[in-house]
Coordinates of C-alpha atoms in Angstrom, one line a residue:
X1 CA 32.8 73.8 74.9
X2 CA 32.3 71.1 77.4
X3 CA 28.9 70.7 79.0
X4 CA 30.4 71.3 82.4
X5 CA 31.9 74.6 81.3
X6 CA 29.8 76.0 78.4
X7 CA 31.5 79.3 78.7
X8 CA 34.6 78.0 76.8
X9 CA 34.5 76.4 73.5
X10 CA 38.3 76.5 72.7
X11 CA 38.8 72.8 73.5
X12 CA 36.8 71.9 70.4
X13 CA 39.5 73.3 68.1
X14 CA 42.3 70.7 67.9
X15 CA 44.4 72.8 65.5
X16 CA 47.0 75.3 66.5
X17 CA 46.4 78.9 65.9
X18 CA 45.1 82.0 67.6
X19 CA 43.1 81.4 70.8
X20 CA 39.4 81.1 70.5
X21 CA 37.5 84.3 71.3
X22 CA 35.9 84.5 74.8
X23 CA 32.3 83.5 75.1
X24 CA 30.3 86.8 74.9
X25 CA 27.1 85.3 76.5
X26 CA 28.5 84.4 79.9
X27 CA 29.5 86.9 82.7
X28 CA 31.0 85.6 85.9
X29 CA 31.5 88.2 88.5
X30 CA 34.0 87.2 91.2
X31 CA 34.0 89.3 94.4
X32 CA 36.8 89.7 96.9
X33 CA 36.0 89.5 100.6
X34 CA 36.1 93.3 100.9
X35 CA 33.8 93.7 97.9
X36 CA 31.4 91.1 99.3
X37 CA 31.2 93.1 102.5
X38 CA 30.6 96.3 100.6
X39 CA 27.6 94.9 98.7
X40 CA 26.4 92.7 101.5
X41 CA 27.2 89.3 100.2
X42 CA 28.9 87.3 102.9
X43 CA 28.0 83.9 101.7
X44 CA 29.2 83.5 98.1
X45 CA 32.6 83.8 96.4
X46 CA 31.0 84.4 92.9
X47 CA 27.6 85.1 91.6
X48 CA 26.0 81.8 90.6
X49 CA 25.7 80.9 86.9
X50 CA 23.2 78.6 85.4
X51 CA 24.3 75.0 84.6
X52 CA 23.7 73.4 81.2
X53 CA 20.2 71.9 81.0
X54 CA 18.8 74.2 83.6
X55 CA 16.0 76.6 82.6
X56 CA 16.7 80.2 81.9
X57 CA 17.3 82.0 85.2
X58 CA 14.7 84.5 86.2
X59 CA 16.2 88.0 86.5
X60 CA 14.1 88.5 89.6
X61 CA 16.1 86.1 91.7
X62 CA 16.7 86.6 95.5
X63 CA 19.4 88.9 96.5
X64 CA 22.3 87.8 98.7
X65 CA 21.5 87.9 102.4
X66 CA 23.4 89.8 105.1
X67 CA 23.3 93.3 103.6
X68 CA 25.7 95.8 105.2
X69 CA 27.7 98.9 104.5
X70 CA 27.2 100.3 101.0
X71 CA 24.9 97.5 100.0
X72 CA 22.5 98.3 102.8
X73 CA 22.9 102.0 103.0
X74 CA 23.8 103.5 99.6
X75 CA 22.1 101.2 97.2
X76 CA 18.5 101.4 98.5
X77 CA 18.7 105.2 98.8
X78 CA 20.1 105.6 95.3
X79 CA 17.5 103.2 93.7
X80 CA 14.6 104.9 95.5
X81 CA 15.7 108.3 94.3
X82 CA 16.3 107.1 90.8
X83 CA 12.8 105.7 90.6
X84 CA 11.3 108.9 91.8
X85 CA 13.2 110.8 89.0
X86 CA 12.1 108.2 86.5
X87 CA 8.5 109.0 87.3
X88 CA 9.2 112.7 87.2
X89 CA 10.2 112.2 83.6
X90 CA 6.7 111.2 82.6
X91 CA 5.1 114.7 82.7
X92 CA 7.7 116.1 80.3
X93 CA 7.4 113.1 78.0
X94 CA 3.6 113.3 78.0
X95 CA 3.6 117.1 77.4
X96 CA 5.6 116.8 74.2
X97 CA 3.1 114.6 72.4
X98 CA -0.1 115.7 74.1
X99 CA -2.8 116.7 71.7
X100 CA -0.8 115.7 68.6
X101 CA -2.3 113.4 66.0
X102 CA -0.6 110.4 64.5
X103 CA -0.1 112.3 61.3
X104 CA 1.7 115.1 63.1
X105 CA 3.9 112.6 64.9
X106 CA 5.2 111.4 61.5
X107 CA 7.2 114.6 61.4
X108 CA 9.9 115.8 63.9
X109 CA 8.4 117.9 66.7
X110 CA 9.6 121.5 66.8
X111 CA 8.8 124.7 68.7
X112 CA 8.2 125.2 72.4
X113 CA 7.4 121.5 72.9
X114 CA 10.8 120.5 71.6
X115 CA 12.6 123.2 73.6
X116 CA 11.0 122.7 77.0
X117 CA 10.4 118.9 77.0
X118 CA 13.7 118.0 75.4
X119 CA 15.8 119.9 77.9
X120 CA 13.6 118.7 80.8
X121 CA 14.0 115.1 79.8
X122 CA 17.7 115.5 79.1
X123 CA 18.4 117.1 82.5
X124 CA 16.3 114.6 84.5
X125 CA 17.9 111.7 82.6
X126 CA 21.3 112.8 83.6
X127 CA 20.2 113.2 87.2
X128 CA 18.7 109.7 87.1
X129 CA 22.0 108.1 86.1
X130 CA 23.9 110.3 88.6
X131 CA 21.8 109.0 91.4
X132 CA 22.5 105.4 90.3
X133 CA 26.2 106.1 90.8
X134 CA 27.3 107.2 87.3
X135 CA 29.0 110.3 88.5
X136 CA 31.2 110.8 85.4
X137 CA 30.5 110.4 81.7
X138 CA 33.8 110.9 79.9
X139 CA 33.4 111.8 76.2
X140 CA 36.1 111.4 73.6
X141 CA 36.0 112.3 70.0
X142 CA 33.6 114.6 68.3
X143 CA 29.9 113.8 67.6
X144 CA 29.1 114.3 63.9
X145 CA 26.2 116.4 62.8
X146 CA 23.0 114.8 61.5
X147 CA 24.0 115.8 58.0
X148 CA 27.4 114.1 58.3
X149 CA 26.1 110.9 59.9
X150 CA 22.3 110.4 60.1
X151 CA 22.8 107.1 61.9
X152 CA 24.8 106.3 65.1
X153 CA 25.8 102.7 66.0
X154 CA 26.8 102.0 69.6
X155 CA 28.6 99.0 70.9
X156 CA 29.3 96.9 72.8
X157 CA 25.7 96.6 74.1
X158 CA 26.3 95.0 77.5
X159 CA 23.7 96.3 80.0
X160 CA 20.4 98.0 80.5
X161 CA 22.4 101.0 81.6
X162 CA 23.6 101.6 78.0
X163 CA 20.9 104.2 77.2
X164 CA 23.2 106.5 79.1
X165 CA 24.9 106.9 75.7
X166 CA 21.8 108.9 74.6
X167 CA 22.9 111.8 76.8
X168 CA 26.1 112.9 75.1
X169 CA 24.3 112.1 71.8
X170 CA 21.6 114.7 72.6
X171 CA 18.8 112.2 72.8
X172 CA 18.7 110.7 69.3
X173 CA 15.8 108.7 68.1
X174 CA 16.0 104.9 68.9
X175 CA 14.5 101.7 67.6
X176 CA 12.6 99.7 70.2
X177 CA 10.1 96.8 70.5
X178 CA 6.5 97.9 70.1
X179 CA 5.6 95.8 73.2
X180 CA 7.6 98.4 75.3
X181 CA 4.9 101.0 74.7
X182 CA 2.7 99.3 77.3
X183 CA 5.4 99.6 80.0
X184 CA 4.7 102.4 82.4
X185 CA 6.9 105.5 81.9
X186 CA 9.0 103.7 79.4
X187 CA 6.2 103.8 76.9
X188 CA 5.7 107.5 77.4
X189 CA 9.5 108.1 76.9
X190 CA 9.3 106.1 73.6
X191 CA 6.5 108.3 72.4
X192 CA 8.4 111.4 73.5
X193 CA 11.4 110.1 71.5
X194 CA 9.3 109.3 68.4
X195 CA 11.0 106.0 68.5
X196 CA 10.8 103.6 65.5
X197 CA 8.9 100.6 66.8
X198 CA 9.2 97.0 65.6
X199 CA 6.8 94.2 66.5
X200 CA 8.2 90.7 66.7
X201 CA 4.7 89.3 66.1
X202 CA 4.0 91.2 62.9
X203 CA 6.0 90.0 59.9
X204 CA 5.2 93.2 58.0
X205 CA 6.6 95.3 60.9
X206 CA 10.2 94.8 59.9
X207 CA 9.6 96.0 56.4
X208 CA 7.9 99.2 57.7
X209 CA 10.8 99.8 60.1
X210 CA 13.3 99.5 57.2
X211 CA 11.3 102.0 55.2
X212 CA 11.0 104.4 58.2
X213 CA 14.7 104.2 58.9
X214 CA 15.5 104.9 55.3
X215 CA 13.0 107.8 55.3
X216 CA 14.6 109.5 58.3
X217 CA 18.2 108.8 57.4
X218 CA 17.7 110.3 54.0
X219 CA 15.7 113.4 55.2
X220 CA 18.7 115.7 54.6
X221 CA 19.0 116.6 58.3
X222 CA 15.3 117.2 58.9
X223 CA 15.2 114.4 61.5
X224 CA 17.6 114.0 64.4
X225 CA 20.0 111.1 64.3
X226 CA 18.9 107.5 64.8
X227 CA 20.8 105.5 67.3
X228 CA 21.1 101.7 66.9
X229 CA 22.6 99.0 69.1
X230 CA 23.4 96.8 66.1
X231 CA 24.2 93.7 68.2
X232 CA 20.6 93.5 69.1
X233 CA 21.2 92.0 72.6
X234 CA 23.5 92.3 75.6
X235 CA 26.9 90.6 75.9
X236 CA 29.8 90.7 78.4
X237 CA 31.9 93.2 76.5
X238 CA 34.6 90.7 75.8
X239 CA 33.7 90.3 72.1
X240 CA 31.4 92.0 69.6
X241 CA 28.4 90.0 68.5
X242 CA 27.4 89.9 64.9
X243 CA 25.9 93.2 63.7
X244 CA 22.4 93.1 62.4
X245 CA 22.0 94.9 59.1
X246 CA 19.1 97.2 60.1
X247 CA 21.2 100.2 60.8
X248 CA 23.0 99.9 57.5
X249 CA 20.1 99.3 55.1
X250 CA 19.8 103.0 54.2
X251 CA 23.3 103.0 52.9
X252 CA 24.1 106.3 54.5
X253 CA 27.2 107.2 56.5
X254 CA 27.2 106.1 60.1
X255 CA 29.2 107.2 63.1
X256 CA 30.4 104.3 65.4
X257 CA 30.1 105.1 69.2
X258 CA 32.1 103.0 71.7
X259 CA 30.8 102.4 75.2
X260 CA 33.2 101.4 78.0
X261 CA 32.8 101.0 81.7
X262 CA 36.4 101.3 83.0
X263 CA 35.6 100.4 86.6
X264 CA 37.6 98.1 88.8
X265 CA 34.6 95.8 89.3
X266 CA 32.4 95.0 86.3
X267 CA 28.9 95.2 88.0
X268 CA 27.1 96.5 84.9
X269 CA 27.3 93.5 82.5
X270 CA 23.9 91.8 82.0
X271 CA 24.7 88.8 79.8
X272 CA 22.6 85.8 78.9
X273 CA 24.1 83.9 81.8
X274 CA 25.2 85.8 84.9
X275 CA 23.8 88.2 87.4
X276 CA 20.1 89.1 86.9
X277 CA 18.4 92.5 86.7
X278 CA 18.2 93.1 90.5
X279 CA 21.7 92.0 91.2
X280 CA 23.2 94.2 88.4
X281 CA 21.1 97.2 89.6
X282 CA 22.0 96.6 93.3
X283 CA 25.7 95.9 92.8
X284 CA 26.1 98.9 90.6
X285 CA 24.3 101.2 92.9
X286 CA 26.5 99.9 95.8
X287 CA 29.6 101.2 94.1
X288 CA 30.8 104.6 95.3
X289 CA 31.4 105.8 91.8
X290 CA 30.8 104.3 88.3
X291 CA 32.4 105.7 85.2
X292 CA 31.3 105.6 81.6
X293 CA 33.5 106.3 78.6
X294 CA 31.7 107.3 75.4
X295 CA 34.0 107.6 72.4
X296 CA 32.9 108.9 69.0
X297 CA 34.9 107.4 66.1
X298 CA 35.3 109.0 62.7
X299 CA 32.3 108.8 60.4
X300 CA 32.3 105.6 58.3
X301 CA 31.3 106.4 54.8
X302 CA 30.2 103.3 52.8
X303 CA 31.7 102.3 49.5
X304 CA 29.2 101.7 46.6
X305 CA 29.5 98.0 47.3
X306 CA 28.7 98.4 51.0
X307 CA 25.7 100.7 50.1
X308 CA 24.2 97.9 48.1
X309 CA 25.0 95.2 50.6
X310 CA 23.9 96.0 54.2
X311 CA 25.4 92.8 55.6
X312 CA 28.9 93.6 54.1
X313 CA 28.5 97.2 55.5
X314 CA 27.6 95.9 58.9
X315 CA 30.5 93.4 59.0
X316 CA 33.0 96.0 58.0
X317 CA 31.8 98.5 60.6
X318 CA 31.9 95.7 63.3
X319 CA 35.5 95.0 62.5
X320 CA 36.4 98.7 62.7
X321 CA 34.7 99.0 66.1
X322 CA 36.2 95.8 67.4
X323 CA 39.7 96.9 66.4
X324 CA 39.2 100.2 68.3
X325 CA 38.0 98.4 71.4
X326 CA 40.8 95.8 71.2
X327 CA 38.4 92.8 71.3
X328 CA 37.5 90.2 68.7
X329 CA 34.6 90.6 66.2
X330 CA 32.6 87.3 66.2
X331 CA 29.8 85.7 64.3
X332 CA 27.9 85.0 67.6
X333 CA 24.4 86.2 67.7
X334 CA 20.9 85.5 69.1
X335 CA 18.7 83.3 66.9
X336 CA 15.2 82.4 67.9
X337 CA 15.8 83.6 71.5
X338 CA 18.9 81.4 71.9
X339 CA 22.5 82.4 71.9
X340 CA 24.4 81.0 68.9
X341 CA 28.1 80.5 68.7
X342 CA 30.3 79.6 65.8
X343 CA 32.4 76.3 65.8
X344 CA 34.3 75.8 62.6
X345 CA 31.9 76.3 59.7
X346 CA 28.9 75.5 61.9
X347 CA 26.7 77.7 64.1
X348 CA 25.4 75.9 67.2
X349 CA 23.3 77.0 70.2
X350 CA 25.2 77.6 73.4
X351 CA 22.7 75.3 75.0
X352 CA 20.4 73.5 72.6
X353 CA 16.7 73.3 73.4
X354 CA 17.1 69.6 73.4
X355 CA 18.6 69.9 76.9
X356 CA 15.6 71.9 78.1
X357 CA 13.2 69.4 76.6
X358 CA 15.0 66.6 78.5
X359 CA 14.5 68.5 81.7
X360 CA 10.8 69.0 81.0
X361 CA 10.3 65.3 80.3
X362 CA 12.3 64.2 83.3
X363 CA 10.3 66.6 85.6
X364 CA 7.2 64.9 84.3
X365 CA 8.6 61.5 85.3
X366 CA 9.0 60.4 81.7
X367 CA 11.9 58.2 80.6
X368 CA 12.6 59.0 76.9
X369 CA 13.9 55.5 76.4
X370 CA 10.6 53.9 77.3
X371 CA 8.6 55.7 74.6
X372 CA 7.7 53.9 71.5
X373 CA 9.0 56.3 68.9
X374 CA 8.5 54.1 65.9
X375 CA 8.1 55.9 62.7
X376 CA 8.7 55.0 59.1
X377 CA 12.2 56.1 57.9
X378 CA 12.1 58.8 55.3
X379 CA 8.4 59.4 55.7
X380 CA 7.0 62.4 57.4
X381 CA 4.1 61.7 59.8
X382 CA 2.4 64.8 61.2
X383 CA 0.9 64.6 64.6
X384 CA -1.2 67.0 66.7
X385 CA -0.6 68.0 70.3
X386 CA -3.2 65.5 71.5
X387 CA -1.5 62.6 69.6
X388 CA 1.9 63.8 71.0
X389 CA 0.5 63.6 74.5
X390 CA -0.9 60.1 73.9
X391 CA 2.3 58.9 72.3
X392 CA 4.5 60.1 75.2
X393 CA 1.9 59.2 77.8
X394 CA 1.7 62.7 79.2
X395 CA -1.4 63.8 81.1
X396 CA -0.5 67.2 82.4
X397 CA -1.7 69.8 79.9
X398 CA 1.0 72.4 80.8
X399 CA 3.8 69.8 80.4
X400 CA 2.4 68.7 77.1
X401 CA 2.2 72.3 75.8
X402 CA 5.7 73.0 77.0
X403 CA 7.2 69.9 75.4
X404 CA 5.3 70.2 72.2
X405 CA 6.5 73.8 71.7
X406 CA 10.1 72.6 71.3
X407 CA 9.3 71.2 67.9
X408 CA 8.7 73.1 64.7
X409 CA 5.0 73.3 63.9
X410 CA 3.4 73.7 60.4
X411 CA 0.5 76.0 59.6
X412 CA -2.0 73.5 61.0
X413 CA -0.1 73.3 64.3
X414 CA 1.2 69.8 63.6
X415 CA 4.8 68.5 64.1
X416 CA 6.8 65.9 62.3
X417 CA 7.0 62.8 64.5
X418 CA 10.4 62.1 63.1
X419 CA 11.6 65.1 65.0
X420 CA 10.1 63.7 68.2
X421 CA 11.6 60.3 67.5
X422 CA 15.1 61.6 67.1
X423 CA 14.9 63.9 70.1
X424 CA 13.7 61.1 72.3
X425 CA 16.5 58.8 71.0
X426 CA 19.1 61.4 71.8
X427 CA 17.8 62.0 75.3
X428 CA 17.4 58.3 76.1
X429 CA 21.2 57.7 76.2
X430 CA 20.6 54.1 75.0
X431 CA 22.5 54.5 71.7
X432 CA 26.1 55.1 70.8
X433 CA 26.9 58.1 68.7
X434 CA 27.3 55.9 65.6
X435 CA 23.9 54.4 66.2
X436 CA 22.3 57.7 66.9
X437 CA 23.7 59.3 63.7
X438 CA 22.6 56.2 61.7
X439 CA 19.1 56.6 63.1
X440 CA 19.1 60.3 62.2
X441 CA 20.1 59.5 58.7
X442 CA 17.5 56.7 58.4
X443 CA 14.7 59.0 59.6
X444 CA 15.4 61.9 57.3
X445 CA 17.2 60.5 54.2
X446 CA 15.3 60.2 51.0
X447 CA 15.5 58.2 47.8
X448 CA 17.8 59.9 45.3
X449 CA 16.1 62.4 43.0
X450 CA 16.0 61.5 39.3
X451 CA 19.0 63.8 38.5
X452 CA 21.1 62.2 41.2
X453 CA 20.2 58.7 40.0
X454 CA 21.6 59.6 36.5
X455 CA 24.8 61.2 37.9
X456 CA 25.7 58.4 40.2
X457 CA 24.7 54.8 40.1
X458 CA 23.6 53.2 43.3
X459 CA 24.2 55.9 45.9
X460 CA 21.4 54.6 48.1
X461 CA 19.2 57.0 50.1
X462 CA 20.6 60.5 50.5
X463 CA 20.3 63.2 53.1
X464 CA 19.2 66.4 51.5
X465 CA 19.4 69.9 52.9
X466 CA 16.1 70.0 54.7
X467 CA 16.7 66.7 56.5
X468 CA 20.3 67.7 57.3
X469 CA 19.2 71.1 58.7
X470 CA 16.5 69.5 60.8
X471 CA 19.0 67.0 62.4
X472 CA 21.5 69.7 63.2
X473 CA 18.7 72.0 64.6
X474 CA 17.4 69.3 66.8
X475 CA 20.6 67.9 68.1
X476 CA 22.9 71.0 68.2
X477 CA 20.5 73.9 68.1
X478 CA 22.0 75.1 64.8
X479 CA 19.9 77.7 62.9
X480 CA 18.4 76.0 59.8
X481 CA 19.7 78.6 57.3
X482 CA 23.3 78.1 58.6
X483 CA 22.9 74.3 58.5
X484 CA 21.6 74.5 54.9
X485 CA 24.6 76.6 53.9
X486 CA 27.0 74.1 55.5
X487 CA 25.2 71.2 53.6
X488 CA 25.8 73.0 50.3
X489 CA 29.5 73.3 51.1
X490 CA 29.7 69.6 52.1
X491 CA 28.0 68.6 48.8
X492 CA 30.3 70.7 46.6
X493 CA 33.0 68.0 46.8
X494 CA 30.7 65.4 45.2
X495 CA 28.3 65.4 42.2
X496 CA 25.2 64.8 44.3
X497 CA 22.9 67.2 46.1
X498 CA 22.7 65.0 49.1
X499 CA 25.0 63.2 51.6
X500 CA 25.3 59.4 51.8
X501 CA 25.3 57.7 55.2
X502 CA 29.1 57.4 55.0
X503 CA 29.6 61.0 54.2
X504 CA 27.2 62.1 57.0
X505 CA 29.0 60.0 59.6
X506 CA 32.3 61.2 58.4
X507 CA 31.1 64.7 59.1
X508 CA 29.4 64.0 62.4
X509 CA 31.8 61.4 63.9
X510 CA 35.2 61.7 62.3
X511 CA 35.6 65.4 61.5
X512 CA 38.3 66.7 63.8
X513 CA 36.1 69.7 64.9
X514 CA 32.5 68.9 64.1
X515 CA 32.9 65.3 65.4
X516 CA 34.1 66.7 68.7
X517 CA 31.1 68.9 68.7
X518 CA 28.6 66.0 68.3
X519 CA 30.3 64.0 71.0
X520 CA 30.2 67.0 73.4
X521 CA 26.5 67.8 72.9
X522 CA 25.4 64.1 72.6
X523 CA 27.7 62.3 74.9
X524 CA 26.3 58.7 75.2
X525 CA 25.2 57.6 78.6
X526 CA 27.3 55.4 80.8
X527 CA 24.4 53.8 82.6
X528 CA 24.8 50.5 84.4
X529 CA 22.9 47.5 83.1
X530 CA 20.3 47.8 85.8
X531 CA 19.6 51.0 87.8
X532 CA 19.3 50.5 91.5
X533 CA 17.0 52.7 93.7
X534 CA 18.7 55.9 94.4
X535 CA 21.2 55.6 91.6
X536 CA 21.8 58.3 89.1
X537 CA 21.0 58.1 85.4
X538 CA 23.3 59.7 82.8
X539 CA 21.5 61.2 79.9
X540 CA 22.7 61.7 76.3
X541 CA 23.4 65.3 76.8
X542 CA 25.8 64.6 79.7
X543 CA 23.4 65.8 82.5
X544 CA 22.7 63.5 85.4
X545 CA 19.2 62.7 86.6
X546 CA 18.9 61.8 90.3
X547 CA 15.7 60.0 91.3
X548 CA 13.4 62.1 93.4
X549 CA 13.5 61.5 97.1
X550 CA 10.6 61.6 99.5
X551 CA 9.4 65.1 100.0
X552 CA 10.7 66.4 96.7

């Protein structure tokens, strides 16, 4: 994974063996001249992708200019008609739940409401997708009954068009974010669906969702099936992301459902990096015909061990679905709103937040190397946002809040200044990798605990799991739980619970795989002794800062 090409991390693996799986978070759509004419893009060979260190691309980016042929004629008509049908869905969705109490909505709706509204929404939904160009939905296999498989799991989840899978599944119940209730029409459809809602802001919400999923899945067929997209986010269909265990907690049989878009041009994929919402919508609506294949695999019945372990159950179903799709099953996932990939035994962010922090500071005109980041090694010093702004000499409140948010805050809203000191040192580019890893060790290493002192004489200060996970989280974007697990594995070879400086640098500098990872993410700067006006400045993450010109 070079910084110039973050979509490929195969070069990090120096050992022979099977090729590394494709990056599921990046979708590059290359158009031929004829295809560009059809969709109205005369001036680009491929849709632009975001470079490392740049902020997340807004999905509402400008569309290509020079619209003609299908892009100018077919797409706008289709999109307009589809939006009209979308709003026609609202009366049917509203009618099904109108006048019902919250207590009544805790049971499946039956009677005339179910008959009239269900068929109305089902028919209009099929019309909506037809108008967007999905003229054919090819179904393979046999959908199991709600008694045979109370839960359906669909993958790969690659686009906002994937709800089309609800149609051949006869509109099963879904799991959605509670925040979507406030979205016009979508909120009404979620109430119609009696969807299971989860709030990301309420820690108790996930527990309630688990209980509700278990209640419905074990209702003996009283409730319709529940459909999950176990990956939890969209990918490019080239590999399966790690399945989240939510769909498997009840321990009941599940039916895997495969979604394929076997079209000559992949306009539907909506990955973390690639075409945005409007481009995906416009390009898909510009195609004369889009096809969707929905395949029902045999019901997967869990073993007693899988019933007790939802993670094991999820992993095994993921492998079955990946084998049927002919693509790899990966450990890649989204953690804290960032895509995480697996390199060796370590999980790392595709683009660490450190890069984003560097961009924020550079935009504010701050040179990280000029900041006095002095802090006492091994001692935590908590600072407030006001102290943070003073220390970094930042005056703009929006910039201060943005930069401060990159660091983990405690219950009082304070951050550990050691985190700030290490981040600034990494961004400054003034240290070699050996110096930077030594600084990281000195900041977070602690005196050996009493037990360690008895087991080994004179080990010096040691890097324990909390400090190790903080360093990897700051520099590589590694999730802290995954870093702690790796720390435990590294310590198994010795009798201590912590790593010495030599052991930490062996891991970060000399390991054939992880050492390459550190050098890729934290490439030291090659700045000249004195920067001349107009020259560029290389930063530690490999990005280049060009001084602003007049009028910028």
